[in-house]
Coordinates of C-alpha atoms and ligand atoms in Angstrom, one line a residue:
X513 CA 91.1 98.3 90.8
X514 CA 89.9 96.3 88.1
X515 CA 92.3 94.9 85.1
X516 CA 91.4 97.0 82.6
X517 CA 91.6 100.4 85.1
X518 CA 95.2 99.3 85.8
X519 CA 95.5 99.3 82.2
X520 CA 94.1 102.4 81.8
X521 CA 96.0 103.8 84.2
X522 CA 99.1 102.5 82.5
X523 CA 98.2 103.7 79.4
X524 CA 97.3 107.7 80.8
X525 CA 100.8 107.7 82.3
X526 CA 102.9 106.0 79.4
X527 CA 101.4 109.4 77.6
X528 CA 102.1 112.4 80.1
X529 CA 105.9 111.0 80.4
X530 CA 105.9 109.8 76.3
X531 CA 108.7 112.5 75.1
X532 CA 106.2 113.0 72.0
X533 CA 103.9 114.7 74.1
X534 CA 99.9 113.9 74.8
X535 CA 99.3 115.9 71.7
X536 CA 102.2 114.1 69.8
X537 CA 100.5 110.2 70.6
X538 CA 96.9 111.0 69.8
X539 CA 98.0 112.2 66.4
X540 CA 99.8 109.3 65.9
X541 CA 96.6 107.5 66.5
X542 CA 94.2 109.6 64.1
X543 CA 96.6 109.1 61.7
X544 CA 95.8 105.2 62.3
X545 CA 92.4 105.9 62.1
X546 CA 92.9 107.9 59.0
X547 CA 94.4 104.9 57.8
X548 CA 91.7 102.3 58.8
X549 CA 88.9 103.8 57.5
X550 CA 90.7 103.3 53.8
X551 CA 91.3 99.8 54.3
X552 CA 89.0 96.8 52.5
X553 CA 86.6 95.6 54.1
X554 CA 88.7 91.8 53.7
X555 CA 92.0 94.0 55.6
X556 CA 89.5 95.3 58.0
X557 CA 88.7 92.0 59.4
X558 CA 92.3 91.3 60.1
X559 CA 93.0 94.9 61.9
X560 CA 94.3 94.6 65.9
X561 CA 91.3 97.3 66.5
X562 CA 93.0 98.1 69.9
X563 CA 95.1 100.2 67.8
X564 CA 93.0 103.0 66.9
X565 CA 92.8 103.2 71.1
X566 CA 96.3 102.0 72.5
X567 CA 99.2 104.1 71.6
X568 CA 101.5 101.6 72.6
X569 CA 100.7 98.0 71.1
X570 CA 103.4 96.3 73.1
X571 CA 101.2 96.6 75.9
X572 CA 98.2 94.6 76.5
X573 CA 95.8 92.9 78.5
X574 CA 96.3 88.8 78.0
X575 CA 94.0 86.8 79.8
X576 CA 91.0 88.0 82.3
X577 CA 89.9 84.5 83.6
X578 CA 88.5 86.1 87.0
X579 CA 87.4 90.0 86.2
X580 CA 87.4 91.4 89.9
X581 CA 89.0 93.3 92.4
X582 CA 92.6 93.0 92.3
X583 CA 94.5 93.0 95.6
X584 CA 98.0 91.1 94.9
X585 CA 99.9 91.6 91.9
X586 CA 102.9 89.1 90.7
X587 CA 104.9 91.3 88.6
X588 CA 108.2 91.0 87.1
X589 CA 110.3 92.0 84.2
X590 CA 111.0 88.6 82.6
X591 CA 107.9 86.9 83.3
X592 CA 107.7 82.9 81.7
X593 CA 105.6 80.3 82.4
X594 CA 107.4 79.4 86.1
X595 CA 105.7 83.1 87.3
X596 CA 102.6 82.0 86.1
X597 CA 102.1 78.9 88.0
X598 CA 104.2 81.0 90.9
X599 CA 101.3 83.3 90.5
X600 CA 98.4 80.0 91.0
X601 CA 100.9 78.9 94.0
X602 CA 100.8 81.8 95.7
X603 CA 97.5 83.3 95.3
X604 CA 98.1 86.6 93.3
X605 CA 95.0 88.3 91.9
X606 CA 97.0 89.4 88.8
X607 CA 100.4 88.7 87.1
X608 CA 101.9 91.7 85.3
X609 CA 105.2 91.5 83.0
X610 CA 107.5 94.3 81.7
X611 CA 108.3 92.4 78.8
X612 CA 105.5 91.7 76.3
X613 CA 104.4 88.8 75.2
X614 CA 101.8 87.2 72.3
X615 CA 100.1 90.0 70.3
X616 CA 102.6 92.8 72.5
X617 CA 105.4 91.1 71.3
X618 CA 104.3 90.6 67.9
X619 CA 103.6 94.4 67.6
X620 CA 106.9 95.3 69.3
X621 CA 108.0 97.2 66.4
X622 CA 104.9 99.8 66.0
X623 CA 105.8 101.1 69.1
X624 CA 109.3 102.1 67.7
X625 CA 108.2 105.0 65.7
X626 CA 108.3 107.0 68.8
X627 CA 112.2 106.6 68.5
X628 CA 111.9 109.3 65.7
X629 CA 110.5 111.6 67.4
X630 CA 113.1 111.4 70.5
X631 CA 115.8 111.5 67.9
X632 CA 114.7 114.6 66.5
X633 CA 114.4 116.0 70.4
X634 CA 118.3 116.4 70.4
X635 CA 119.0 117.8 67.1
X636 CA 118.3 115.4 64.4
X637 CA 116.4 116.2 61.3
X638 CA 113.0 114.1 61.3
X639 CA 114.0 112.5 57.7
X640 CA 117.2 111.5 58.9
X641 CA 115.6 109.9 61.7
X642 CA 112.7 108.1 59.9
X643 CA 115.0 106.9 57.3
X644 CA 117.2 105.0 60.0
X645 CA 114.3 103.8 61.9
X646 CA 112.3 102.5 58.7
X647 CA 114.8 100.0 58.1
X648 CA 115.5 98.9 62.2
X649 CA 111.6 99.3 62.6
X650 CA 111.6 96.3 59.6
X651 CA 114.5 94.6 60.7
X652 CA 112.6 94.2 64.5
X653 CA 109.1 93.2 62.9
X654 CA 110.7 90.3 60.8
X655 CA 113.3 89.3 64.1
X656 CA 110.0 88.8 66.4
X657 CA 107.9 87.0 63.9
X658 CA 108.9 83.7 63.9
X659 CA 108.6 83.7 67.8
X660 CA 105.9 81.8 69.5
X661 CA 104.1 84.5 71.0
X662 CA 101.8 82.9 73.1
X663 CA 103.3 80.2 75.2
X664 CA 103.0 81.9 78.7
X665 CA 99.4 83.0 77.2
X666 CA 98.2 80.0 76.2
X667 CA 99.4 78.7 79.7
X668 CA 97.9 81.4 81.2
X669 CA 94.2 80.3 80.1
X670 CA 94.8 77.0 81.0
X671 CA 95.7 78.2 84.4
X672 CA 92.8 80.6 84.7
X673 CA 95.6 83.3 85.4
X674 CA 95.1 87.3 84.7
X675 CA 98.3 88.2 82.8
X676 CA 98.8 91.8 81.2
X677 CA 102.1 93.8 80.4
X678 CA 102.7 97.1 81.0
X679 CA 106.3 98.1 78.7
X680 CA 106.3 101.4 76.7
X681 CA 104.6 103.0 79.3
X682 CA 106.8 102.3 82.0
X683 CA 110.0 102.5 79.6
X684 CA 108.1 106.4 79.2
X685 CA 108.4 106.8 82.5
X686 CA 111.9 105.9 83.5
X687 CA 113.2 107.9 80.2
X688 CA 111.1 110.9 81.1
X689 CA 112.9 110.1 85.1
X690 CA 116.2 110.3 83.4
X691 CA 116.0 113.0 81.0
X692 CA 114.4 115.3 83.9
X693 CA 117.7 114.5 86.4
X694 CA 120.4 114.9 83.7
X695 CA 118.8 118.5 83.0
X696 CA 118.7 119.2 86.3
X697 CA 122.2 118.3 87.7
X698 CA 124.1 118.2 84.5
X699 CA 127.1 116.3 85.5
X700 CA 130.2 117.2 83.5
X701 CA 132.5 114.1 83.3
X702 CA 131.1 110.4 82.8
X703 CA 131.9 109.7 86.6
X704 CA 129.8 112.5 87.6
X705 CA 127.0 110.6 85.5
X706 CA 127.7 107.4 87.0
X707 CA 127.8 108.5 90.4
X708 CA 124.7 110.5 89.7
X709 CA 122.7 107.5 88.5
X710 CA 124.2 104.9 91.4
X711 CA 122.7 107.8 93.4
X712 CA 119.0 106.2 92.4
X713 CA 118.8 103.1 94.3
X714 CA 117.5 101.1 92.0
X715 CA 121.1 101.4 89.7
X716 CA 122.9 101.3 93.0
X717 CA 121.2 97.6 93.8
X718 CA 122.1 96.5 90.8
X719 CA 125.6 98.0 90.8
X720 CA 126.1 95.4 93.9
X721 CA 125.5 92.4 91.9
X722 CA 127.4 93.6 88.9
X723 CA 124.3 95.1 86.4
X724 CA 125.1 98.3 87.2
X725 CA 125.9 101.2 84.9
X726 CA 128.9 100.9 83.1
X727 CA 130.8 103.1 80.4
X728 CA 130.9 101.2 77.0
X729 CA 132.5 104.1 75.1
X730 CA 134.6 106.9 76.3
X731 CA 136.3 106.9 80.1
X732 CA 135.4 108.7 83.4
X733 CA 137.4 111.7 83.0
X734 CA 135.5 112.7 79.7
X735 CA 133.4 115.3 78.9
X736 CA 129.3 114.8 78.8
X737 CA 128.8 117.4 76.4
X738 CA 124.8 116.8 75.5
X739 CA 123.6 114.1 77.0
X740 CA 120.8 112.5 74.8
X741 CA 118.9 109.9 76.6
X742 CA 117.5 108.2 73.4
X743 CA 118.0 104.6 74.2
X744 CA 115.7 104.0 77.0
X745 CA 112.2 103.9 75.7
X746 CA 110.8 103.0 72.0
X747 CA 110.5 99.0 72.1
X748 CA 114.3 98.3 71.6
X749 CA 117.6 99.3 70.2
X750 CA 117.3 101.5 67.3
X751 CA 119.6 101.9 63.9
X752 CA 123.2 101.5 64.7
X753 CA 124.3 104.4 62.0
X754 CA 122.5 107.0 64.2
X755 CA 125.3 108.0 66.1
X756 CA 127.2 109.5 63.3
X757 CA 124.2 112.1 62.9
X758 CA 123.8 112.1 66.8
X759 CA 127.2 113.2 66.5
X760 CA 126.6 115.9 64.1
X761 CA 123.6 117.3 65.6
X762 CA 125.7 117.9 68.9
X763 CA 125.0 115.1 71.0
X764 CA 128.2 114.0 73.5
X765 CA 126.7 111.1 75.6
X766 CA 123.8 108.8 74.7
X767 CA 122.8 107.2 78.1
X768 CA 121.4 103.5 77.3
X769 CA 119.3 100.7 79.0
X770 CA 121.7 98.1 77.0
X771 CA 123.7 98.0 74.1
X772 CA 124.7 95.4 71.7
X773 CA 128.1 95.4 70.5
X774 CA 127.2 96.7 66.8
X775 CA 126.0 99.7 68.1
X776 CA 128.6 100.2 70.6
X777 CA 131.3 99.7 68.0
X778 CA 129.3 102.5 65.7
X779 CA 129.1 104.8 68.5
X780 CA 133.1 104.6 69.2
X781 CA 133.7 105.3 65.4
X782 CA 131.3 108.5 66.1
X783 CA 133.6 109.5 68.8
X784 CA 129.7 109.5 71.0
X785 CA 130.2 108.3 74.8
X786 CA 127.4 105.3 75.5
X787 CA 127.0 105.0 79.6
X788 CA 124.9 102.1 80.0
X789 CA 122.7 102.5 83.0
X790 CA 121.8 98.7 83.5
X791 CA 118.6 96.7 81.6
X792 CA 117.5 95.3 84.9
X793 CA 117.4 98.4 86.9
X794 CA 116.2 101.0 84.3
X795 CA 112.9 98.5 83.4
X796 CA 112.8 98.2 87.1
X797 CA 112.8 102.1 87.8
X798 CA 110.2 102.5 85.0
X799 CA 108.0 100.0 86.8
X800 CA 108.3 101.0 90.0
X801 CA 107.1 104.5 89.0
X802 CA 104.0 102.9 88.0
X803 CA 103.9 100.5 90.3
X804 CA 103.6 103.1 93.3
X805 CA 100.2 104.1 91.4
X806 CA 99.1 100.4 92.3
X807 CA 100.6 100.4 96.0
X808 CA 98.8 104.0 96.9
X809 CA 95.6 102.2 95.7
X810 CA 96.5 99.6 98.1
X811 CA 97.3 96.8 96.1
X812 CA 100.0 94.6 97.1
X813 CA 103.1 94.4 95.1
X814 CA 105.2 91.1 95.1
X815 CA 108.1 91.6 93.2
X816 CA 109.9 88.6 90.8
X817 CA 111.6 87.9 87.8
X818 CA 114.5 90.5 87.7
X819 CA 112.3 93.4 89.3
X820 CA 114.4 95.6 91.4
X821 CA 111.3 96.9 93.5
X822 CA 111.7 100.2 94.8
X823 CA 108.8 101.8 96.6
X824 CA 108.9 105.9 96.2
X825 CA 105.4 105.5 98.0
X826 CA 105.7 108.3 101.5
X827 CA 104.4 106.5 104.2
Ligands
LIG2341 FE1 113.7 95.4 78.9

């Protein structure tokens, strides 16, 4: 496979698991469309075109110094500058973060409109949702903008390294994982829900070194209730008042990929159990689901940089 197919790729599954459905993201992107063709012709020159194509903005292709065949992959979740020269050392064809980087990170709050959508999944009214997220949506664009982007890219060119970034997608994909098990075993109590996820070995791996889940509101013997799994995909943490109207709409448990103490303290006010499953393990399980796509097309997989990788390829 070539960079762009395992882009591609990427992309296609990001949409089957995206809980907005196939349908859902290509209206988000004619509406884009809808949107460019008003622009000047001055605001058209500044316009990311990828986004009237690309659904999920925090996800791009970097660098291609060397467009061929690519047979070893470097990937990791937290990849820096020390995985890209790894990546030189060691010979790998291709280095491919979780995390995004340059114009992915830059654009890490476009992808968070998707969070209204899984808010309004479990029971809360669109308006409601899209009034929360405007402001966190903001709040996130004006956090990531004074970042320097593209440090590992700009070391990436000077290396002659391919570096892409695969994160929606894959966050897609270990939400859509999640969502499918809870509604299929329903566990009752929290430790039914904690032993269910140590039960995926990914969570269990990172149970033995302490990044395991782990109840932040709430105590073993309570009740689930509904368990909303609306903190694992959609860029990052969303507005801390939506647990009050997560509350309201019926929701009991809101399983997370991590928490920051704000919204934990909100969610405890709300009476809403937060399980954390683990930031490590749930990118991890989101990029192993994709990564088995690379390993059945025989590309070899070396895993660094906070990657728990678990193969689900039969052999
Ligand atoms: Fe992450």
């Amino acid at each position: 496979m070539k960079i762009k197919e395992i882009f591609n790729l990427a992309i296609k599954m990001g949409m089957e698991a995206d809980f907005r459905g196939i349908e859902g993201v290509k209206k988000v992107l004619e509406r884009k469309k809808k949107k460019y063709e008003k622009l000047s012709q001055k605001e058209k020159e500044l316009f990311d075109l990828e986004a009237l194509e690309n659904p999920y903005l925090d996800t791009r292709i970097y660098n291609i110094a060397e467009d061929k065949e690519i047979k070893k992959v470097l990937t990791g979740i937290q990849i820096d500058g020390e995985e890209i020269i790894l990546a030189k050392e060691i010979g790998a064809d291709l280095v491919l973060a979780h995390h995004p980087m340059g114009k992915g990170l830059a654009n890490l709050a476009d992808v968070m409109e998707l969070q209204c959508d899984v808010l309004a999944l479990y029971g809360v009214p669109i308006n409601v949702a899209e009034g929360l997220m405007k402001i966190r949506i903001e709040e996130v664009a004006r956090t990531t903008h004074p970042y320097i982007h593209e440090k590992p890219v700009d070391l990436a060119k000077i290396l002659k390294v391919n570096l892409m970034n695969v994160h929606t997608p894959a966050d897609n994909l270990a939400a859509k994982f999640l969502k499918d098990l809870v509604e299929e075993k329903k566990p009752e109590r929290i430790s039914d829900l904690i032993d269910l996820l140590l039960e995926i070995p990914e969570y269990k791996e990172a149970a033995k070194t302490g990044a395991g889940p782990k109840i932040f509101v709430g105590d073993k013997e309570r009740r689930c209730g509904k368990i909303a799994v609306t903190e694992i995909t959609g860029g990052t943490e969303g507005s801390p008042k939506i647990y009050e109207k997560l509350a309201i709409s019926g929701v009991g448990t809101v399983l997370a990929m991590h928490q920051s103490e704000e919204h934990r303290k909100e969610a405890e006010k709300a009476y809403i159990n937060v399980v954390v499953a683990g930031h490590a393990p749930s990118d991890s399980l989101g990029m192993n689901l994709f990564l088995d796509e690379l390993e059945k097309r025989g590309i070899e997989i070396i895993p660094c940089a906070g990657l728990i990788r678990v193969s689900r390829v039969k052999k």
